[in-house]
PDB file of C-alpha atoms in Angstrom:
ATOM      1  CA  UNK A  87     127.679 -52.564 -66.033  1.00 63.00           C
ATOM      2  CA  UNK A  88     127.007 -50.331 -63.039  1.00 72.00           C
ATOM      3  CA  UNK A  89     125.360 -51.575 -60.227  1.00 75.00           C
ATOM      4  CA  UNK A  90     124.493 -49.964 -56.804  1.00 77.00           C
ATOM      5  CA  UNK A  91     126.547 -51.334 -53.653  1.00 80.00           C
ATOM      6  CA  UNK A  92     125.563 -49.458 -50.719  1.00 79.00           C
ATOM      7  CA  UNK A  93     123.093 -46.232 -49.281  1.00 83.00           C
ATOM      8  CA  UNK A  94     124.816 -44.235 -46.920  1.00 81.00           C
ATOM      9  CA  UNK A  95     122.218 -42.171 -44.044  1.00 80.00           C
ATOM     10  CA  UNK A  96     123.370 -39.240 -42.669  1.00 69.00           C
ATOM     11  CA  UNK A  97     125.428 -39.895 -39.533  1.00 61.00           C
ATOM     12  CA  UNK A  98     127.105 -42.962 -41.622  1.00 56.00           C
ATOM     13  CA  UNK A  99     130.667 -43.032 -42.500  1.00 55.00           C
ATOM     14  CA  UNK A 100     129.905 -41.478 -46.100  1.00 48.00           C
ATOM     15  CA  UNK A 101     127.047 -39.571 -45.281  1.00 45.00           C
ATOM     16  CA  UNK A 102     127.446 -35.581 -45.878  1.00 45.00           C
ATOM     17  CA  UNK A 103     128.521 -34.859 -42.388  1.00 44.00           C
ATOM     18  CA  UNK A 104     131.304 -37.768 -42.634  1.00 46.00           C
ATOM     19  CA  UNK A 105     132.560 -37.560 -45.852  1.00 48.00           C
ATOM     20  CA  UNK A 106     133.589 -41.471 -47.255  1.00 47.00           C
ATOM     21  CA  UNK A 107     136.687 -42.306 -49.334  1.00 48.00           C
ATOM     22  CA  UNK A 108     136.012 -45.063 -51.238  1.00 48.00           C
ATOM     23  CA  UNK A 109     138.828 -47.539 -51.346  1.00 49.00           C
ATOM     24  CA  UNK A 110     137.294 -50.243 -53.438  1.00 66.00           C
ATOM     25  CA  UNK A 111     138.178 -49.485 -57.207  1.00 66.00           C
ATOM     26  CA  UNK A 112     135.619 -47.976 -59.291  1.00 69.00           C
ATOM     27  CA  UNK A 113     133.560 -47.454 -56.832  1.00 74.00           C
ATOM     28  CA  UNK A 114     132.315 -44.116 -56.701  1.00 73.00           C
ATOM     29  CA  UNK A 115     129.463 -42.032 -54.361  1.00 76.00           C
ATOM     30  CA  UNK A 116     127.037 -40.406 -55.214  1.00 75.00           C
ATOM     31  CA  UNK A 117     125.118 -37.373 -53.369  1.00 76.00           C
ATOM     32  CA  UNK A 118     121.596 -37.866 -53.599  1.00 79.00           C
ATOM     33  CA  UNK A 119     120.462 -35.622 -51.214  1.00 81.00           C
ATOM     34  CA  UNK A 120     122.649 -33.471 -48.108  1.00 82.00           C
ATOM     35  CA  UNK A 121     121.528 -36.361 -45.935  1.00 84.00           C
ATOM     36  CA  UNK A 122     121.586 -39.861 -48.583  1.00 82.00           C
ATOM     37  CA  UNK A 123     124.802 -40.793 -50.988  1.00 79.00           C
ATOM     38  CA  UNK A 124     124.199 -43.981 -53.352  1.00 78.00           C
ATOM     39  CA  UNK A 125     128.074 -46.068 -53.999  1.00 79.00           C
ATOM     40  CA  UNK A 126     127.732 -46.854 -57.248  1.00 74.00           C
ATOM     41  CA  UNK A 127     130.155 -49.500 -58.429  1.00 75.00           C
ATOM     42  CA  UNK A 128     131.740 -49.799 -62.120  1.00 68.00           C
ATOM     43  CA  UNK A 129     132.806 -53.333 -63.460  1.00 66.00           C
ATOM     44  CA  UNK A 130     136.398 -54.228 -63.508  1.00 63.00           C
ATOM     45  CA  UNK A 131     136.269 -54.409 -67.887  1.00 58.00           C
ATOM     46  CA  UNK A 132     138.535 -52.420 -69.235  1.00 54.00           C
ATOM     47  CA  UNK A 133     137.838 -50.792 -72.353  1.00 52.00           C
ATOM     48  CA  UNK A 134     141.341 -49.964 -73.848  1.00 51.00           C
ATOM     49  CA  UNK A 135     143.115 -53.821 -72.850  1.00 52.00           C
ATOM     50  CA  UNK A 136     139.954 -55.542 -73.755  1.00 54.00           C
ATOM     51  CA  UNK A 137     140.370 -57.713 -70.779  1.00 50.00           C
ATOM     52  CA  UNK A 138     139.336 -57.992 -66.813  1.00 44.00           C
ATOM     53  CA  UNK A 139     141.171 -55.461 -65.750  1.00 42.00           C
ATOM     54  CA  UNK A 140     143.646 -55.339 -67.909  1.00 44.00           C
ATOM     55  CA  UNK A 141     144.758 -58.729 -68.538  1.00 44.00           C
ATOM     56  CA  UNK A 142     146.221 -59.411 -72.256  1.00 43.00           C
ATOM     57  CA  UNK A 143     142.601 -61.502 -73.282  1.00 45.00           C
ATOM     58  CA  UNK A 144     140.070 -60.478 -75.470  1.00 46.00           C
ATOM     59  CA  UNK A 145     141.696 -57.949 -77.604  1.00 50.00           C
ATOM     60  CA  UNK A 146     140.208 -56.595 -81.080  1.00 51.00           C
ATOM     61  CA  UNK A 147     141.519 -58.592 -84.215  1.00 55.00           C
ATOM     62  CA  UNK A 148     143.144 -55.597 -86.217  1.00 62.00           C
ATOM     63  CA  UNK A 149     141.825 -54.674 -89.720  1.00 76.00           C
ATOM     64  CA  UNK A 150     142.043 -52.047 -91.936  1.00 82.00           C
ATOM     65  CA  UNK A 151     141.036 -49.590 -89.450  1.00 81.00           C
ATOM     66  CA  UNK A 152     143.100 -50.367 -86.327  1.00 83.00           C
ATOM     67  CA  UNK A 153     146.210 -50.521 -88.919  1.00 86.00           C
ATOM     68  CA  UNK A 154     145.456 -46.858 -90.058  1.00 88.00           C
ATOM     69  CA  UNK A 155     145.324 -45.528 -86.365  1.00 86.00           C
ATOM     70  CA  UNK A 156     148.023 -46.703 -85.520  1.00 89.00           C
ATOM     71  CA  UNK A 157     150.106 -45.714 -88.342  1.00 91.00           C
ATOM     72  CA  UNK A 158     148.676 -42.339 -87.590  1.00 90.00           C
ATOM     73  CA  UNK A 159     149.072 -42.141 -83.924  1.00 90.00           C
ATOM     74  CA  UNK A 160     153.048 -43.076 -84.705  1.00 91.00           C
ATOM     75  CA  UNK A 161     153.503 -40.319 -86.997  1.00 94.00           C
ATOM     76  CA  UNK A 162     152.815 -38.192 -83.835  1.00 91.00           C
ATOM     77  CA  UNK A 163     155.687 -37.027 -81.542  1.00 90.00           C
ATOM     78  CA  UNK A 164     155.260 -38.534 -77.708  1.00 87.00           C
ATOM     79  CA  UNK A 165     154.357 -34.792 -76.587  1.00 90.00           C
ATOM     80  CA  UNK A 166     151.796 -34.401 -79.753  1.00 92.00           C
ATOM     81  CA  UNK A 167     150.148 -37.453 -79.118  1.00 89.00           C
ATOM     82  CA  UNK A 168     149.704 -37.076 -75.031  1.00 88.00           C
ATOM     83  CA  UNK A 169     148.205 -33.349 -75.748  1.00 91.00           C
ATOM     84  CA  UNK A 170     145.852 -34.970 -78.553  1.00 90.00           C
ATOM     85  CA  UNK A 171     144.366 -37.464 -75.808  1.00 90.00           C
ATOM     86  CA  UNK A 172     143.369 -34.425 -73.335  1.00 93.00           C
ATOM     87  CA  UNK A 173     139.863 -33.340 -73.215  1.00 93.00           C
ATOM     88  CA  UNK A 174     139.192 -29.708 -71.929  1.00 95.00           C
ATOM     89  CA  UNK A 175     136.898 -29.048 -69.457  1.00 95.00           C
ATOM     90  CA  UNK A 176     134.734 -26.490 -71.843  1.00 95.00           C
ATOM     91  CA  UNK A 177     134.908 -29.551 -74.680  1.00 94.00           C
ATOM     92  CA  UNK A 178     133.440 -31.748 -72.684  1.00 92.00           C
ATOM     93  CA  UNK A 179     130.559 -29.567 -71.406  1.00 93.00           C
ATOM     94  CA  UNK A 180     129.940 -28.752 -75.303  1.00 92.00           C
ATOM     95  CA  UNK A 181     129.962 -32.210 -76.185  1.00 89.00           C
ATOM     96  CA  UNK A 182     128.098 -32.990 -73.415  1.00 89.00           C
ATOM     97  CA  UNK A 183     125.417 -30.086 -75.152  1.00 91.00           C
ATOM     98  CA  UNK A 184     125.664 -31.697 -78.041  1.00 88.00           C
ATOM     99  CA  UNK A 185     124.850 -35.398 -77.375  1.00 85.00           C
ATOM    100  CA  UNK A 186     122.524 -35.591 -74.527  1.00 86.00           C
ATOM    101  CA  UNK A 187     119.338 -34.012 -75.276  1.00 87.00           C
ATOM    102  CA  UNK A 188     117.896 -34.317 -71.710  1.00 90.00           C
ATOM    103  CA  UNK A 189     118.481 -31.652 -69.765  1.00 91.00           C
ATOM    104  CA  UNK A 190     118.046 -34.009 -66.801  1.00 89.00           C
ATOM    105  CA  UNK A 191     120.627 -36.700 -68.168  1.00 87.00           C
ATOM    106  CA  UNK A 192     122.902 -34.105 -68.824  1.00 90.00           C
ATOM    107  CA  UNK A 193     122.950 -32.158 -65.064  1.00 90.00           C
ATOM    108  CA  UNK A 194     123.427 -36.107 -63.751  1.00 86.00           C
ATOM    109  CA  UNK A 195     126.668 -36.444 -66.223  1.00 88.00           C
ATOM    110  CA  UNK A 196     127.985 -32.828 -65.581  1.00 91.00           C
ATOM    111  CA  UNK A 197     126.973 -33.379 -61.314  1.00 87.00           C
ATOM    112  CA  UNK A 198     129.284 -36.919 -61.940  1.00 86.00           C
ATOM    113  CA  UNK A 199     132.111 -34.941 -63.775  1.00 90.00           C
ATOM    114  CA  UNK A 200     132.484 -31.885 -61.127  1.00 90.00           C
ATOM    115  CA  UNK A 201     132.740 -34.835 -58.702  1.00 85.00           C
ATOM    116  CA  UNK A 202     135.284 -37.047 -60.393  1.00 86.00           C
ATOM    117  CA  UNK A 203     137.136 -33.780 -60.861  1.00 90.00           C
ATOM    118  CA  UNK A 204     136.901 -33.219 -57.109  1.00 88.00           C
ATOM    119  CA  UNK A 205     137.610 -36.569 -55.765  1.00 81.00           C
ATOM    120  CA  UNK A 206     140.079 -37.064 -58.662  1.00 79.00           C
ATOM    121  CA  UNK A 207     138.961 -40.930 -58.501  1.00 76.00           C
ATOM    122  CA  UNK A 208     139.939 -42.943 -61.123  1.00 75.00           C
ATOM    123  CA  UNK A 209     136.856 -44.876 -61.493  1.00 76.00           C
ATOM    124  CA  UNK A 210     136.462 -44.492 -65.507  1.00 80.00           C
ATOM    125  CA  UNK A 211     140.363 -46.273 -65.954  1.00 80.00           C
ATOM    126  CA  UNK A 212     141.677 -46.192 -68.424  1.00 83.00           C
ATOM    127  CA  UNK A 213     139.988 -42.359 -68.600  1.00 86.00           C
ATOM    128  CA  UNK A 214     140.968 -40.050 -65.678  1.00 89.00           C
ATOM    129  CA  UNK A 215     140.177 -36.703 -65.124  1.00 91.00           C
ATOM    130  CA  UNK A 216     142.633 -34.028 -63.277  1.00 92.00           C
ATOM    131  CA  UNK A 217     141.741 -31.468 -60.549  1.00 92.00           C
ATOM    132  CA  UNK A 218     141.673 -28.863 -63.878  1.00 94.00           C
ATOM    133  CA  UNK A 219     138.857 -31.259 -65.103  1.00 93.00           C
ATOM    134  CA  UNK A 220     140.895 -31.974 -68.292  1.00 94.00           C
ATOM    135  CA  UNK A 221     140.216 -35.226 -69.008  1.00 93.00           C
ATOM    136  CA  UNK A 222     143.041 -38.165 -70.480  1.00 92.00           C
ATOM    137  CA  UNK A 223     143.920 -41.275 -71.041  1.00 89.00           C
ATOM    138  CA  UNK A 224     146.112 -42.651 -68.436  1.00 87.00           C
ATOM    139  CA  UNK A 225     150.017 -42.865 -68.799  1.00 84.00           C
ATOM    140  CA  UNK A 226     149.498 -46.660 -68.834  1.00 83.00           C
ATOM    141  CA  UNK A 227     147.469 -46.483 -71.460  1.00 82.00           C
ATOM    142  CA  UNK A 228     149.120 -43.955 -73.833  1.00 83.00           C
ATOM    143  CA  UNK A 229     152.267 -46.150 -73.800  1.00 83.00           C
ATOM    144  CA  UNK A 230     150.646 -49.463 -75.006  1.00 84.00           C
ATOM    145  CA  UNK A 231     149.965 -48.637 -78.344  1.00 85.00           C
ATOM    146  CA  UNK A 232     147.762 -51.729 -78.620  1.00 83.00           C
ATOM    147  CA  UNK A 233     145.548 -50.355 -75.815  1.00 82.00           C
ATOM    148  CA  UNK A 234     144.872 -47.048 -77.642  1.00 84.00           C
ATOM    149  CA  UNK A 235     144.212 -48.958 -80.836  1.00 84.00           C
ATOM    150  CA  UNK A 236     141.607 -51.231 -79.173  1.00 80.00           C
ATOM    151  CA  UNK A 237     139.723 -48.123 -77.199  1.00 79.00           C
ATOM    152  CA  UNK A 238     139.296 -46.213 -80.081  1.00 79.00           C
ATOM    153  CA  UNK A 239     138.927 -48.706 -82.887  1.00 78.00           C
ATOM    154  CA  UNK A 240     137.911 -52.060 -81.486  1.00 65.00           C
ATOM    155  CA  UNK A 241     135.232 -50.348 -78.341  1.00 65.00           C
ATOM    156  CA  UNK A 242     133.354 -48.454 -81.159  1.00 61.00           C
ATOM    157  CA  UNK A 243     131.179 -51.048 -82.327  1.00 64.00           C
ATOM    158  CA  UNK A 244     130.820 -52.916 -78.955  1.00 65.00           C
ATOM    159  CA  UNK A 245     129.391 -49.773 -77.487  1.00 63.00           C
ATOM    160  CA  UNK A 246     127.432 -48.840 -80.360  1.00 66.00           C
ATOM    161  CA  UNK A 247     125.868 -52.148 -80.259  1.00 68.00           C
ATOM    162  CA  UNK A 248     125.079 -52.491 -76.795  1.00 66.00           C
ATOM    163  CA  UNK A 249     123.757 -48.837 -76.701  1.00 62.00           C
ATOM    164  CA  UNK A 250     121.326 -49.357 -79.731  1.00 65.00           C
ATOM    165  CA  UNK A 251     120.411 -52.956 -78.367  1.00 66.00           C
ATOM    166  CA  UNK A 252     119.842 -51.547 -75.046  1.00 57.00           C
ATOM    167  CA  UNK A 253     122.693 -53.845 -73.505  1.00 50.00           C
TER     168      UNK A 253
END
């Protein structure tokens, strides 16, 4: 859930004359206008550990298809399976192209990339995005292969579901 936590003016500590770091985690700002930035704050879920944030709770149940992944993600050397986790910016802008039709909606997600690329904030944990704007999975992450299983296998449906049921 994403919810908004403070409006910075201009002469504020944030504002664009006084630029804000924001030191609460997954918090991020947002530049309205020159003069008004929105902190928008992400909750603490984690997607790949299932849990609040990260704790070893909630995890998927494997079946069939967790089983598979992972017998396919060990078949891949350490180096193989770190480069196959790491998004290019140009892939992201096409899939970006791809899967949000409104022109609108798609400016506000590229504007939020180019400034999570900037800021290098790691808001979107267990995602995180370089100063190249390649995006990854974090070391963390990539280790536990448990993690990986339940971001790409377990998340699907939960996000599915809450997208087509409108939360």
């Amino acid at each position: 859930m994403v919810k908004l936590v403070g409006v910075l003016g201009g002469g504020e500590e944030g504002g664009a004359t006084s630029p804000r770091v924001c030191l609460a985690r997954r918090q991020l700002p947002l530049t309205i206008e020159q003069d008004l930035t929105m902190i928008m704050a992400l909750d603490d879920y984690c997607m790949a550990c299932g849990g609040d944030p990260c704790s070893q709770g909630g995890r998927h149940v494997p079946d069939q298809e967790w089983s598979n992944f992972l017998r396919n993600y060990r078949s891949l050397g350490k180096d193989e399976a770190t480069a196959s986790l790491m998004v290019t910016p140009s892939e992201v802008v096409a899939t970006l192209a791809q899967l949000v039709t409104c022109v609108g909606c798609r400016r506000s997600v590229e504007t939020l990339y180019q400034a999570l690329t900037v800021s290098g904030d790691s808001a979107l944990e267990p995602l995180v995005i370089a100063s190249d704007g390649v995006v990854s999975v974090n070391r963390e992450h990539i280790e536990v292969e448990d993690s990986l299983a339940n971001l790409f296998c377990g998340q699907l449906g939960r996000l599915s579901r809450e997208l087509l049921d409108g939360g």
